[in-house]
PDB file of C-alpha atoms in Angstrom:
ATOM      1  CA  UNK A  79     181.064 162.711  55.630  1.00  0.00           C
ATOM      2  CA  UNK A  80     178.207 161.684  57.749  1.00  0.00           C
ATOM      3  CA  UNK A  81     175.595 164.255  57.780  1.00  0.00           C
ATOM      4  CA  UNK A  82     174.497 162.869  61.840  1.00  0.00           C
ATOM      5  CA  UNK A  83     176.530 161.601  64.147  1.00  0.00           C
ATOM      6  CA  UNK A  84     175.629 160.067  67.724  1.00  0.00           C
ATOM      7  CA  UNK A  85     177.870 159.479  70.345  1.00  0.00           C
ATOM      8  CA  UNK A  86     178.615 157.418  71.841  1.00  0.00           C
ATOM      9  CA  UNK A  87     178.018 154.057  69.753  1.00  0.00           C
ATOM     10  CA  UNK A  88     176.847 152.208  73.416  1.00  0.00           C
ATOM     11  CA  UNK A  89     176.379 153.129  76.555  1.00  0.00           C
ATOM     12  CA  UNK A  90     175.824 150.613  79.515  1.00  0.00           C
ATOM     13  CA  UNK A  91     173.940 152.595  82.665  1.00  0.00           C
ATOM     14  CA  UNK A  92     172.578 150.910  85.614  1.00  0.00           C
ATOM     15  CA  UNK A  93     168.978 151.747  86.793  1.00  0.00           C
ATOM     16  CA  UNK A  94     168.884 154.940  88.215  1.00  0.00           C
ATOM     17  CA  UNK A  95     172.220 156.538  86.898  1.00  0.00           C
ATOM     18  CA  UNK A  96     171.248 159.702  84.604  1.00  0.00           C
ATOM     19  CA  UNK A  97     173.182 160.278  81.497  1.00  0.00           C
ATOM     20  CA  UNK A  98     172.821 161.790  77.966  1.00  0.00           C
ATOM     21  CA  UNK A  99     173.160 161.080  74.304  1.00  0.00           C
ATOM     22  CA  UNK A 100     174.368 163.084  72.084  1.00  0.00           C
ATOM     23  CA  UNK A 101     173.132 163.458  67.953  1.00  0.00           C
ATOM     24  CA  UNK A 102     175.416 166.351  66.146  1.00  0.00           C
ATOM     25  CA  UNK A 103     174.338 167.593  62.838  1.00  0.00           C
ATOM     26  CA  UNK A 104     175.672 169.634  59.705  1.00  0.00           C
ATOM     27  CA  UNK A 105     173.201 169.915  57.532  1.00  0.00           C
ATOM     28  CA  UNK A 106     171.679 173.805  56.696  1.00  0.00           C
ATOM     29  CA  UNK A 107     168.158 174.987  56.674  1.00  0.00           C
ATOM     30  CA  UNK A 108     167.122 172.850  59.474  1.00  0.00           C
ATOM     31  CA  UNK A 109     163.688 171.943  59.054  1.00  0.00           C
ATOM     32  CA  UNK A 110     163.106 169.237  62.192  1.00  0.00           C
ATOM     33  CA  UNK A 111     165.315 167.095  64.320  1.00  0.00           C
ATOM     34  CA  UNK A 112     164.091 163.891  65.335  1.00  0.00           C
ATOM     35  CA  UNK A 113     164.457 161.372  67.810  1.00  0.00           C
ATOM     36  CA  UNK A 114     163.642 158.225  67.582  1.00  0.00           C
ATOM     37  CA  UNK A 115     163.517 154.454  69.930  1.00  0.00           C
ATOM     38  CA  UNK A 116     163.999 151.037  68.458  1.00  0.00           C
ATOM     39  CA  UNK A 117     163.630 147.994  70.162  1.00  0.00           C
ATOM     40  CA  UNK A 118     165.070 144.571  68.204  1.00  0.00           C
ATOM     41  CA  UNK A 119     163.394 143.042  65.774  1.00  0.00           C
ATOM     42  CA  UNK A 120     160.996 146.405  65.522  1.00  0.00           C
ATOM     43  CA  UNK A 121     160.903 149.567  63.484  1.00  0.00           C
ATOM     44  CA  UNK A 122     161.697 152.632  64.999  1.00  0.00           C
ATOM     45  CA  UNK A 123     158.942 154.515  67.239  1.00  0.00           C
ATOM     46  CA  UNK A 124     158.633 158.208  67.110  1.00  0.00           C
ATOM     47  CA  UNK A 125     159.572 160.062  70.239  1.00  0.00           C
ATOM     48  CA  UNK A 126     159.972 163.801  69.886  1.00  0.00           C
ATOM     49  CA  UNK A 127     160.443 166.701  67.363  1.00  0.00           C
ATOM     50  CA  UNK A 128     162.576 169.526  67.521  1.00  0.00           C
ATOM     51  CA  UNK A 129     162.391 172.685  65.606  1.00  0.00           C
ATOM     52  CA  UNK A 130     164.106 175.329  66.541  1.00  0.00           C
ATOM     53  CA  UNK A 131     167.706 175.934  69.238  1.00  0.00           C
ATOM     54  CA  UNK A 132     166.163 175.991  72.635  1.00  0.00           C
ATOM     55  CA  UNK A 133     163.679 173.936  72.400  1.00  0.00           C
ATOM     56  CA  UNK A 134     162.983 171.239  74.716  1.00  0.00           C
ATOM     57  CA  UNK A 135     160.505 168.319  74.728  1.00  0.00           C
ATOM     58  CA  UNK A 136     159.605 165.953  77.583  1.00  0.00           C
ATOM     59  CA  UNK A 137     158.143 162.794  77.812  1.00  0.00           C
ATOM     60  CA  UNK A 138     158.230 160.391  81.173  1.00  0.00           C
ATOM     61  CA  UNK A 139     161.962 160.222  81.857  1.00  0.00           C
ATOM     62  CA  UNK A 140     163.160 161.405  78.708  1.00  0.00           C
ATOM     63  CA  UNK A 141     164.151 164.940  77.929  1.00  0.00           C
ATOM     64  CA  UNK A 142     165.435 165.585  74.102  1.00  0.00           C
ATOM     65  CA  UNK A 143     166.928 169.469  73.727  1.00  0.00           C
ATOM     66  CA  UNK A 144     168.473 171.012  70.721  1.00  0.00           C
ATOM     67  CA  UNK A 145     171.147 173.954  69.726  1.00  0.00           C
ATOM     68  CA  UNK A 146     172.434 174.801  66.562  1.00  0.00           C
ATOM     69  CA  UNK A 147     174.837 172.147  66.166  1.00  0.00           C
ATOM     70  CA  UNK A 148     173.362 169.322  68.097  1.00  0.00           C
ATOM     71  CA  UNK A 149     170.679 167.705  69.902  1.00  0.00           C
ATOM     72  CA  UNK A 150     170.567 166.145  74.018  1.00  0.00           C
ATOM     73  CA  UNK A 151     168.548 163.020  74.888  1.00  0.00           C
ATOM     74  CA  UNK A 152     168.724 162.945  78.601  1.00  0.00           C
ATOM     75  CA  UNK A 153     167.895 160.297  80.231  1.00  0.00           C
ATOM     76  CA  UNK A 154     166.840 160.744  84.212  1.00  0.00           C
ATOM     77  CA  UNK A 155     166.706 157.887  86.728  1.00  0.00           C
ATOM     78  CA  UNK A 156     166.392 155.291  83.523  1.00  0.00           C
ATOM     79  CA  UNK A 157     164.982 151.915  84.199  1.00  0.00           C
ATOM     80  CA  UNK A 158     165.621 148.555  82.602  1.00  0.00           C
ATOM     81  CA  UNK A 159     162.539 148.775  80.087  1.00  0.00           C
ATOM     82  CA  UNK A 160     164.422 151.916  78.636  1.00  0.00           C
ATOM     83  CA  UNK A 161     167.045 149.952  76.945  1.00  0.00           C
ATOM     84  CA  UNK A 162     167.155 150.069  73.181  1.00  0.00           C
ATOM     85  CA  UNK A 163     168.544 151.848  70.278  1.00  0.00           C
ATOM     86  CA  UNK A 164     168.061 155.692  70.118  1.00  0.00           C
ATOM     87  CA  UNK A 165     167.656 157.195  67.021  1.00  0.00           C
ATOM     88  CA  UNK A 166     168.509 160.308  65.721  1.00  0.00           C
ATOM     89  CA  UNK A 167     167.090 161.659  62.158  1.00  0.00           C
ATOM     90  CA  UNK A 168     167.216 165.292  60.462  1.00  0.00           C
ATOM     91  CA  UNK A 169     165.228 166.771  57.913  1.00  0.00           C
ATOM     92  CA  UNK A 170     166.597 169.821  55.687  1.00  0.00           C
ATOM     93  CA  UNK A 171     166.045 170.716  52.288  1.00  0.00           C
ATOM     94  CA  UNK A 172     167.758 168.715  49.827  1.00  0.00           C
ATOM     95  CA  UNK A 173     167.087 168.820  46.079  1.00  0.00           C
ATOM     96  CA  UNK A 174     163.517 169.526  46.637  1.00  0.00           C
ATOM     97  CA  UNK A 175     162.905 167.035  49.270  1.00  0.00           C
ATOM     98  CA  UNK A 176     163.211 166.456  52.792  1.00  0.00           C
ATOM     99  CA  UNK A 177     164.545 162.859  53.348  1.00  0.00           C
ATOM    100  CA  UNK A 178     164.924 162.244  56.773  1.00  0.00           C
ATOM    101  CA  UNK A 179     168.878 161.271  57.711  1.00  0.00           C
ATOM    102  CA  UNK A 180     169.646 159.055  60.205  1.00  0.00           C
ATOM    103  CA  UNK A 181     172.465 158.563  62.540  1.00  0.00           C
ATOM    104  CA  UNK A 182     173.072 154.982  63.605  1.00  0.00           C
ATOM    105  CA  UNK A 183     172.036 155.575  66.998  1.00  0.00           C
ATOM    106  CA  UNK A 184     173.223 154.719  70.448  1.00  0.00           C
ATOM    107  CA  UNK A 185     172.382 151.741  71.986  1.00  0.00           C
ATOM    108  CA  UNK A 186     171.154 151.820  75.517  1.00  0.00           C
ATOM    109  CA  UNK A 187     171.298 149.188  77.997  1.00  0.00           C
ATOM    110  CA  UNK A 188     170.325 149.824  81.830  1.00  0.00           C
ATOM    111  CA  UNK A 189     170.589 147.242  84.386  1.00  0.00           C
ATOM    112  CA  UNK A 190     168.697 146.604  86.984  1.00  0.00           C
TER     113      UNK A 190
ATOM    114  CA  UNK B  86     144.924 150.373  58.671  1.00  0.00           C
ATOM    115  CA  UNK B  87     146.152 150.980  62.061  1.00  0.00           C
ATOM    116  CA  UNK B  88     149.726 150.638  61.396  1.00  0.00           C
ATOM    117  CA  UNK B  89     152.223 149.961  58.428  1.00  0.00           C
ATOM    118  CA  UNK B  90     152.364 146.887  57.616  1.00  0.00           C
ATOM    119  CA  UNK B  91     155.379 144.801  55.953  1.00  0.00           C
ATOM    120  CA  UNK B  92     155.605 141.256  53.899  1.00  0.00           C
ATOM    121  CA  UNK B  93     157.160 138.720  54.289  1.00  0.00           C
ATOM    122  CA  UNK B  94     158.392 139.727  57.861  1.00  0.00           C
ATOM    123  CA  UNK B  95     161.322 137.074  57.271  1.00  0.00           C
ATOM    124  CA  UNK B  96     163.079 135.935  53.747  1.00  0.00           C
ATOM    125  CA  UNK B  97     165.540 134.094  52.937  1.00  0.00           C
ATOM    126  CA  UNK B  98     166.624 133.672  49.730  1.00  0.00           C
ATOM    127  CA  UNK B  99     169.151 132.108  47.016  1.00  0.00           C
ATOM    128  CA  UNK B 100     172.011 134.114  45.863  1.00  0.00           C
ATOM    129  CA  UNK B 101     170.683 135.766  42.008  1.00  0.00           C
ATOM    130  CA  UNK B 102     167.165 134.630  43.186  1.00  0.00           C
ATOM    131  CA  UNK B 103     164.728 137.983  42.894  1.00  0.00           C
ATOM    132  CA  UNK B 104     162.601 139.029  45.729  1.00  0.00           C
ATOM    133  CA  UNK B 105     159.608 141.297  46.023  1.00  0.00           C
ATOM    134  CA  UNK B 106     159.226 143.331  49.665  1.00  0.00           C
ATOM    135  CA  UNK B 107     155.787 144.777  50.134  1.00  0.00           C
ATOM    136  CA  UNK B 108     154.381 147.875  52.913  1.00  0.00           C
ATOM    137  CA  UNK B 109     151.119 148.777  53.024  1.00  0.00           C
ATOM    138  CA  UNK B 110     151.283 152.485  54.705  1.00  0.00           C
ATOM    139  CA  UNK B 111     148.815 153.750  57.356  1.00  0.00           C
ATOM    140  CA  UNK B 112     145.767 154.694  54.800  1.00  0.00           C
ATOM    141  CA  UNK B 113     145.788 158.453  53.934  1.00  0.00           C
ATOM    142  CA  UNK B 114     149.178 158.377  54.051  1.00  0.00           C
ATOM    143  CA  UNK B 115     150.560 160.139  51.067  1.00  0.00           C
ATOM    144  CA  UNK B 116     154.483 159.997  51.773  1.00  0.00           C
ATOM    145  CA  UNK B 117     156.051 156.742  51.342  1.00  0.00           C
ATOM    146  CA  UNK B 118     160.031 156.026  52.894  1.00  0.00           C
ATOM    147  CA  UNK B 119     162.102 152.638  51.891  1.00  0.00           C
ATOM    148  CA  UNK B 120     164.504 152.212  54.158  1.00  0.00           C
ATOM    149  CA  UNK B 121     167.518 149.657  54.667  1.00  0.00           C
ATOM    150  CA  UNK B 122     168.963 149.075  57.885  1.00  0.00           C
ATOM    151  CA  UNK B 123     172.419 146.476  58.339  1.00  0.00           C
ATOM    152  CA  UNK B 124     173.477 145.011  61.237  1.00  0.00           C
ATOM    153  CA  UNK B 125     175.739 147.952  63.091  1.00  0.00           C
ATOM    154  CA  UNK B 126     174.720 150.660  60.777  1.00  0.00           C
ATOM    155  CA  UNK B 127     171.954 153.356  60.150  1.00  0.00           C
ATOM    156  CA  UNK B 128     169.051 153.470  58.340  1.00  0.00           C
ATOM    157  CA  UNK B 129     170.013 153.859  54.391  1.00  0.00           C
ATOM    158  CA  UNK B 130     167.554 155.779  52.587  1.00  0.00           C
ATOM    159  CA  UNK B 131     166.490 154.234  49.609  1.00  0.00           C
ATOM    160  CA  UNK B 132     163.884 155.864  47.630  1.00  0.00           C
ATOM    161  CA  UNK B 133     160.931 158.610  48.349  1.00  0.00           C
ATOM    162  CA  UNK B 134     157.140 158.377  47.006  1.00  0.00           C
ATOM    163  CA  UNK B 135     154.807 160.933  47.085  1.00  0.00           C
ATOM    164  CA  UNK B 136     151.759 159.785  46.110  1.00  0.00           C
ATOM    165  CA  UNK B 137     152.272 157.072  43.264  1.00  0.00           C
ATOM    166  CA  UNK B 138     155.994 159.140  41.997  1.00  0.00           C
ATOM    167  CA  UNK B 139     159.055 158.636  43.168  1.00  0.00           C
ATOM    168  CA  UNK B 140     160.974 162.149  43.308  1.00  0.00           C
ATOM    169  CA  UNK B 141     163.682 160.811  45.173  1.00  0.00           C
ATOM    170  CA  UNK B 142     165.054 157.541  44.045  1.00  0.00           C
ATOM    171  CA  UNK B 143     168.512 158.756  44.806  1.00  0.00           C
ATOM    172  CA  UNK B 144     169.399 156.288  47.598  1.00  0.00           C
ATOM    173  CA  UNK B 145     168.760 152.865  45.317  1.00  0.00           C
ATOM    174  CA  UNK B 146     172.231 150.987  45.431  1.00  0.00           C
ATOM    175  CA  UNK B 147     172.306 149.474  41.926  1.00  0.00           C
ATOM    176  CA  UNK B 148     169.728 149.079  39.254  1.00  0.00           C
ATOM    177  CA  UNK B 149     169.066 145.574  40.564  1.00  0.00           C
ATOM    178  CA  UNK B 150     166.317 147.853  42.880  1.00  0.00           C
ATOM    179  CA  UNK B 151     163.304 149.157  42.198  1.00  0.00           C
ATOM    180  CA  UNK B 152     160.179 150.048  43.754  1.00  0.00           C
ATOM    181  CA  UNK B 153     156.887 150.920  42.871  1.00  0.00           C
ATOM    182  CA  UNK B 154     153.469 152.404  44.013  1.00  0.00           C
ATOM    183  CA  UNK B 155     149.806 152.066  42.834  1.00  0.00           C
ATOM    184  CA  UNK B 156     146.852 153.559  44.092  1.00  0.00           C
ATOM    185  CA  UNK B 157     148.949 155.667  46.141  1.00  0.00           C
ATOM    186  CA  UNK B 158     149.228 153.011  48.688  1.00  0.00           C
ATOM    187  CA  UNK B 159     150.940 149.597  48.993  1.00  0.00           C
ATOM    188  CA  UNK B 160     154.466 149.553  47.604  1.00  0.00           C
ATOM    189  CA  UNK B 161     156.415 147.109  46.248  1.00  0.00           C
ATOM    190  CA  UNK B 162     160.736 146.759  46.466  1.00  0.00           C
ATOM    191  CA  UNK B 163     162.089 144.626  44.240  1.00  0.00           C
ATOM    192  CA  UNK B 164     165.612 142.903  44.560  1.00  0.00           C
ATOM    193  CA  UNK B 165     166.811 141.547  41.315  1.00  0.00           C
ATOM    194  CA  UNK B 166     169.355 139.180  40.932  1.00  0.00           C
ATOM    195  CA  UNK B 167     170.059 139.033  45.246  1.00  0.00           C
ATOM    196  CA  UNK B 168     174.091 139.586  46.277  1.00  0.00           C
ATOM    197  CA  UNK B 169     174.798 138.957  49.527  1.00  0.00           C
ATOM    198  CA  UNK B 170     175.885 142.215  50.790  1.00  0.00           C
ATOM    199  CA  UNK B 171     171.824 142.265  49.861  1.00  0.00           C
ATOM    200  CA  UNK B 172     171.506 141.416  53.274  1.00  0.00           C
ATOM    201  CA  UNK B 173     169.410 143.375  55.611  1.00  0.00           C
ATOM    202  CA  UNK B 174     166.041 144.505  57.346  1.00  0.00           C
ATOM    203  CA  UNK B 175     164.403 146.416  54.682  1.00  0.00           C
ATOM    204  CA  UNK B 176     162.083 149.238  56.328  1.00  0.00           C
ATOM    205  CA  UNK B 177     159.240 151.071  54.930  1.00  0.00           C
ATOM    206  CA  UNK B 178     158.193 153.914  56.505  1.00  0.00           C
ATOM    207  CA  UNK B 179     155.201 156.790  55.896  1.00  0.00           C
ATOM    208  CA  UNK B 180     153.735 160.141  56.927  1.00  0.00           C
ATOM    209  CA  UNK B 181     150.353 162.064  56.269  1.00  0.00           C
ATOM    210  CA  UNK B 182     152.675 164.627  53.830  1.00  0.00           C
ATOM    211  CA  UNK B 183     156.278 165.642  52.921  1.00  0.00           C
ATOM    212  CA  UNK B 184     157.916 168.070  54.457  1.00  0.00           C
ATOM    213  CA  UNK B 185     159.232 167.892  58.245  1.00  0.00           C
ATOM    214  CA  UNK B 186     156.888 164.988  59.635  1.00  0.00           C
ATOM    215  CA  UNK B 187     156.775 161.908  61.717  1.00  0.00           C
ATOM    216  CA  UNK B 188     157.394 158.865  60.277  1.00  0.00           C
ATOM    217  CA  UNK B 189     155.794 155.518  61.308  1.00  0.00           C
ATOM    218  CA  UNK B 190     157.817 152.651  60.563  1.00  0.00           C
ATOM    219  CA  UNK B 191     156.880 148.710  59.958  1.00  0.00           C
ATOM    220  CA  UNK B 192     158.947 145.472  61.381  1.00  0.00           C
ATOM    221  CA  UNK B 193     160.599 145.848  58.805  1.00  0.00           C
ATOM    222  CA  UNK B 194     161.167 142.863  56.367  1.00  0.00           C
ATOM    223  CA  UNK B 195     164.367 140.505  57.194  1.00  0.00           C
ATOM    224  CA  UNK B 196     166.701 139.501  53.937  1.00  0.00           C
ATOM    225  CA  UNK B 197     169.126 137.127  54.296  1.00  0.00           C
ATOM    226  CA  UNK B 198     171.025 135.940  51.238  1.00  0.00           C
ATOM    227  CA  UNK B 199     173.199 133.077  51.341  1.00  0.00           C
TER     228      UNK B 199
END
């Protein structure tokens, strides 16, 4: 059972139409929740941390919130240079380590 | 450096050829992440250095992988004996510690097996 999940898989948007993504989690002992952007044919490029439920991080037109259960990217007014793969990654104790887990993202394309 | 680094950015390779996958992490970097990433799926963890010792090595798929670290920098994946379902951008990632931290990724390093 996947640890993260995003929903949805794809979302299509054109430029200026708001939405969210979505990254649920059930691991315990929370220790960060993190979002990440990838662009093809490049790594993934760190874009916020979250910590704790109710906290919210901003960052142009991106907005990434988190409860207990899950975590909000939303997206406001996006433009076409926004499109890519969203990441989402978790860190919680595990064995003695904290391997980040991935989801296996949403993929975001915004039209102009 | 000023980022992490990967080689060779592209490879493609015989089926039961080995390959060798290299990162060089941001320097001072003392956590070390392999990561393997197939086309419509997630990242897959494979294996965890801290320092030069790997106390997670949990994610390797077979014991046709495995990775090393010296000097508590560059790294080194090995792929013995390449299947096809071998197929994939390989990742390497690090951070400044363990713990909860950022992680800054490389290209990543293509595989293709035929």
């Amino acid at each position: 059972e996947d640890q993260v999940t995003q929903s949805p898989e794809a979302l299509r948007l054109q430029e200026g139409e708001s939405s969210s993504l979505n990254c649920s989690y059930t691991v315990s002992g929370l220790r960060g929740l993190f979002w990440y952007r990838q662009d093809p044919g490049k790594g993934p490029e760190f874009l916020f941390t979250l910590y704790s439920a109710g906290e919210e991080k901003e960052k142009e037109r991106l907005k990434a919130t988190l409860t207990k259960k899950e975590s909000f990217l939303h997206i406001t007014a996006p433009k076409p240079e926004d499109s890519a793969t969203y990441l989402c990654a978790v860190q919680a104790p595990s064995g003695g380590s904290y391997i980040p887990t991935f989801g296996r993202g949403t993929s975001l394309i915004v039209h102009p | 450096g000023a980022g992490v680094s990967q080689s060779p950015s592209n490879k493609v390779t015989e089926k039961g050829k080995d390959v060798e996958l290299r990162c060089d992490p941001i320097s001072g970097h003392t956590a070390l992440y392999w990561y393997r990433q197939s086309l419509g799926q997630g990242l897959e963890f494979l294996i965890y250095f801290q320092g030069n010792s790997a106390p997670d090595k949990s994610g390797l798929p077979s014991d046709r992988f495995s990775a090393e670290r010296t000097g508590g920098s560059v790294s080194t994946l090995t792929i013995q004996r390449t299947q096809q379902e071998d197929s994939a951008v390989y990742l390497c990632a690090s951070s400044n510690k363990g713990g909860a931290n950022v992680l800054t990724f490389g290209a990543g390093s293509r595989l293709t097996v035929l």
